[in-house]
Amino acid sequence: MVSGPVKKNIETCLEDAEWYIRMAEKSMEMEAPHRVTVSMCIRAIIRGTDALCFYYTGERCDSGRSHSLHNTFANLYTDNELPEEYASYRSNIQKWVSEEKTKAEYRGQDYSTNELTKAVKQSRRYLKNCVKQVLKDEGLFERLDTDF
């Protein structure tokens, strides 16, 4: 069972991820620039992956270097820490964090409404079906009112 500072870090990451998803949805409602919505989704994915890294390694993943985040996720899988059924999420992480982050945050990429909906759905799906499911067994979601 995870406890102490590591548990607190995991909870903080999950709360942050949930906040970013809510802000992505709110930015869509407010018709904010589309890159804002995509950036919020990307940050939710990063914080969710941070939670997994804290759980498995006791440390934050190297999300300051977001282009390597999908490798960090892959390492959790290949090191037999992350269950096999979650390996498919690596391609979503690679697409959004490695490929789209630079476009959205630094190049001002414009996205269609369809792409925004897809970004929110894929981010929410990753958080709910991978991050939340993996951490559920540890009872880490008891305190959080997350509905990713």
Short mmCIF file of C-alpha atoms in Angstrom, two decimals:
data_model
loop_
_atom_site.label_atom_id
_atom_site.label_comp_id
_atom_site.label_asym_id
_atom_site.label_seq_id
_atom_site.Cartn_x
_atom_site.Cartn_y
_atom_site.Cartn_z
CA MET A 1 0.00 0.00 0.00
CA VAL A 2 1.29 3.43 -0.97
CA SER A 3 1.43 5.93 1.87
CA GLY A 4 2.98 9.17 3.03
CA PRO A 5 4.43 11.67 0.58
CA VAL A 6 4.11 9.33 -2.41
CA LYS A 7 0.37 8.91 -1.80
CA LYS A 8 -0.02 12.66 -1.41
CA ASN A 9 1.86 13.24 -4.69
CA ILE A 10 -0.38 10.73 -6.48
CA GLU A 11 -3.51 12.41 -5.13
CA THR A 12 -2.21 15.84 -6.16
CA CYS A 13 -1.49 14.57 -9.69
CA LEU A 14 -4.98 13.11 -9.96
CA GLU A 15 -6.61 16.29 -8.69
CA ASP A 16 -4.58 18.29 -11.20
CA ALA A 17 -5.53 15.93 -14.04
CA GLU A 18 -9.20 16.24 -13.16
CA TRP A 19 -8.90 20.04 -13.03
CA TYR A 20 -7.26 20.16 -16.46
CA ILE A 21 -10.01 18.01 -17.98
CA ARG A 22 -12.70 20.28 -16.50
CA MET A 23 -10.87 23.34 -17.84
CA ALA A 24 -10.61 21.73 -21.29
CA GLU A 25 -14.37 21.20 -21.32
CA LYS A 26 -15.02 24.71 -20.02
CA SER A 27 -12.71 26.21 -22.65
CA MET A 28 -14.74 24.41 -25.34
CA GLU A 29 -17.97 25.84 -23.91
CA MET A 30 -16.46 29.33 -23.81
CA GLU A 31 -15.20 28.99 -27.36
CA ALA A 32 -11.64 29.74 -26.26
CA PRO A 33 -8.88 29.34 -28.83
CA HIS A 34 -8.79 25.66 -29.73
CA ARG A 35 -5.13 25.31 -28.77
CA VAL A 36 -6.11 26.11 -25.17
CA THR A 37 -8.43 23.10 -25.02
CA VAL A 38 -5.79 20.83 -26.53
CA SER A 39 -3.18 22.14 -24.07
CA MET A 40 -5.46 21.39 -21.13
CA CYS A 41 -6.00 17.83 -22.39
CA ILE A 42 -2.27 17.34 -22.80
CA ARG A 43 -1.59 18.58 -19.28
CA ALA A 44 -4.23 16.17 -17.93
CA ILE A 45 -2.45 13.29 -19.66
CA ILE A 46 0.90 14.42 -18.24
CA ARG A 47 -0.44 14.64 -14.69
CA GLY A 48 -2.14 11.25 -15.01
CA THR A 49 1.12 9.71 -16.16
CA ASP A 50 2.91 11.43 -13.28
CA ALA A 51 0.47 9.68 -10.91
CA LEU A 52 1.36 6.29 -12.43
CA CYS A 53 5.06 7.05 -12.15
CA PHE A 54 4.71 8.01 -8.50
CA TYR A 55 2.81 4.79 -7.89
CA TYR A 56 5.31 2.50 -9.61
CA THR A 57 8.62 4.28 -9.00
CA GLY A 58 8.01 6.69 -6.14
CA GLU A 59 9.11 9.55 -8.39
CA ARG A 60 7.55 11.95 -10.85
CA CYS A 61 8.11 11.07 -14.48
CA ASP A 62 10.23 13.36 -16.55
CA SER A 63 7.24 15.34 -17.78
CA GLY A 64 9.36 18.47 -17.88
CA ARG A 65 10.63 16.81 -21.02
CA SER A 66 7.25 15.94 -22.44
CA HIS A 67 8.64 14.53 -25.67
CA SER A 68 10.01 11.61 -23.64
CA LEU A 69 6.82 11.01 -21.65
CA HIS A 70 5.59 8.24 -23.94
CA ASN A 71 8.94 6.47 -23.40
CA THR A 72 8.45 6.71 -19.64
CA PHE A 73 5.00 5.15 -20.04
CA ALA A 74 6.45 2.43 -22.29
CA ASN A 75 9.14 1.67 -19.71
CA LEU A 76 6.48 1.12 -17.04
CA TYR A 77 4.91 -1.40 -19.37
CA THR A 78 8.11 -3.17 -20.48
CA ASP A 79 9.39 -3.35 -16.90
CA ASN A 80 6.27 -5.42 -16.13
CA GLU A 81 5.00 -2.79 -13.73
CA LEU A 82 2.04 -1.65 -15.79
CA PRO A 83 -0.40 -4.41 -16.75
CA GLU A 84 -0.29 -5.43 -20.41
CA GLU A 85 -3.82 -4.32 -21.23
CA TYR A 86 -2.78 -0.67 -20.83
CA ALA A 87 0.05 -0.71 -23.37
CA SER A 88 -2.24 0.54 -26.12
CA TYR A 89 -2.43 3.97 -24.46
CA ARG A 90 1.17 4.66 -25.42
CA SER A 91 0.17 5.78 -28.92
CA ASN A 92 -2.32 8.32 -27.50
CA ILE A 93 0.34 9.68 -25.18
CA GLN A 94 2.79 9.92 -28.04
CA LYS A 95 0.29 11.68 -30.30
CA TRP A 96 -0.95 14.26 -27.83
CA VAL A 97 2.08 14.88 -25.65
CA SER A 98 4.94 14.36 -28.07
CA GLU A 99 3.42 15.54 -31.33
CA GLU A 100 0.61 17.98 -30.51
CA LYS A 101 2.02 19.78 -27.47
CA THR A 102 4.54 21.78 -29.47
CA LYS A 103 1.94 22.58 -32.13
CA ALA A 104 -0.65 23.75 -29.60
CA GLU A 105 1.54 25.58 -27.12
CA TYR A 106 4.34 27.02 -29.22
CA ARG A 107 3.15 27.19 -32.82
CA GLY A 108 -0.45 28.24 -32.22
CA GLN A 109 -1.89 25.31 -34.18
CA ASP A 110 -5.58 25.65 -34.89
CA TYR A 111 -7.79 22.62 -34.34
CA SER A 112 -11.24 21.74 -35.62
CA THR A 113 -14.15 21.18 -33.25
CA ASN A 114 -13.95 17.51 -34.17
CA GLU A 115 -10.29 17.38 -33.08
CA LEU A 116 -11.14 19.11 -29.80
CA THR A 117 -13.85 16.59 -29.02
CA LYS A 118 -11.43 13.80 -29.83
CA ALA A 119 -8.73 15.31 -27.58
CA VAL A 120 -11.10 15.56 -24.62
CA LYS A 121 -12.49 12.05 -25.15
CA GLN A 122 -9.08 10.43 -25.51
CA SER A 123 -7.68 12.27 -22.49
CA ARG A 124 -10.68 11.35 -20.37
CA ARG A 125 -10.54 7.73 -21.58
CA TYR A 126 -6.84 7.46 -20.68
CA LEU A 127 -7.44 8.90 -17.22
CA LYS A 128 -10.50 6.78 -16.55
CA ASN A 129 -9.62 3.45 -18.15
CA CYS A 130 -5.89 3.39 -17.48
CA VAL A 131 -4.76 5.71 -14.69
CA LYS A 132 -7.87 5.40 -12.52
CA GLN A 133 -8.19 1.65 -13.04
CA VAL A 134 -4.54 0.96 -12.18
CA LEU A 135 -4.70 3.07 -9.02
CA LYS A 136 -8.16 1.91 -7.97
CA ASP A 137 -6.81 -1.25 -6.38
CA GLU A 138 -4.72 0.85 -4.01
CA GLY A 139 -7.78 2.70 -2.74
CA LEU A 140 -6.37 5.99 -3.98
CA PHE A 141 -9.69 7.05 -5.45
CA GLU A 142 -11.63 6.78 -2.23
CA ARG A 143 -10.84 10.36 -1.26
CA LEU A 144 -11.17 11.87 -4.70
CA ASP A 145 -14.49 12.59 -6.30
CA THR A 146 -13.18 11.99 -9.77
CA ASP A 147 -15.33 11.07 -12.68
CA PHE A 148 -12.76 11.58 -15.40
#
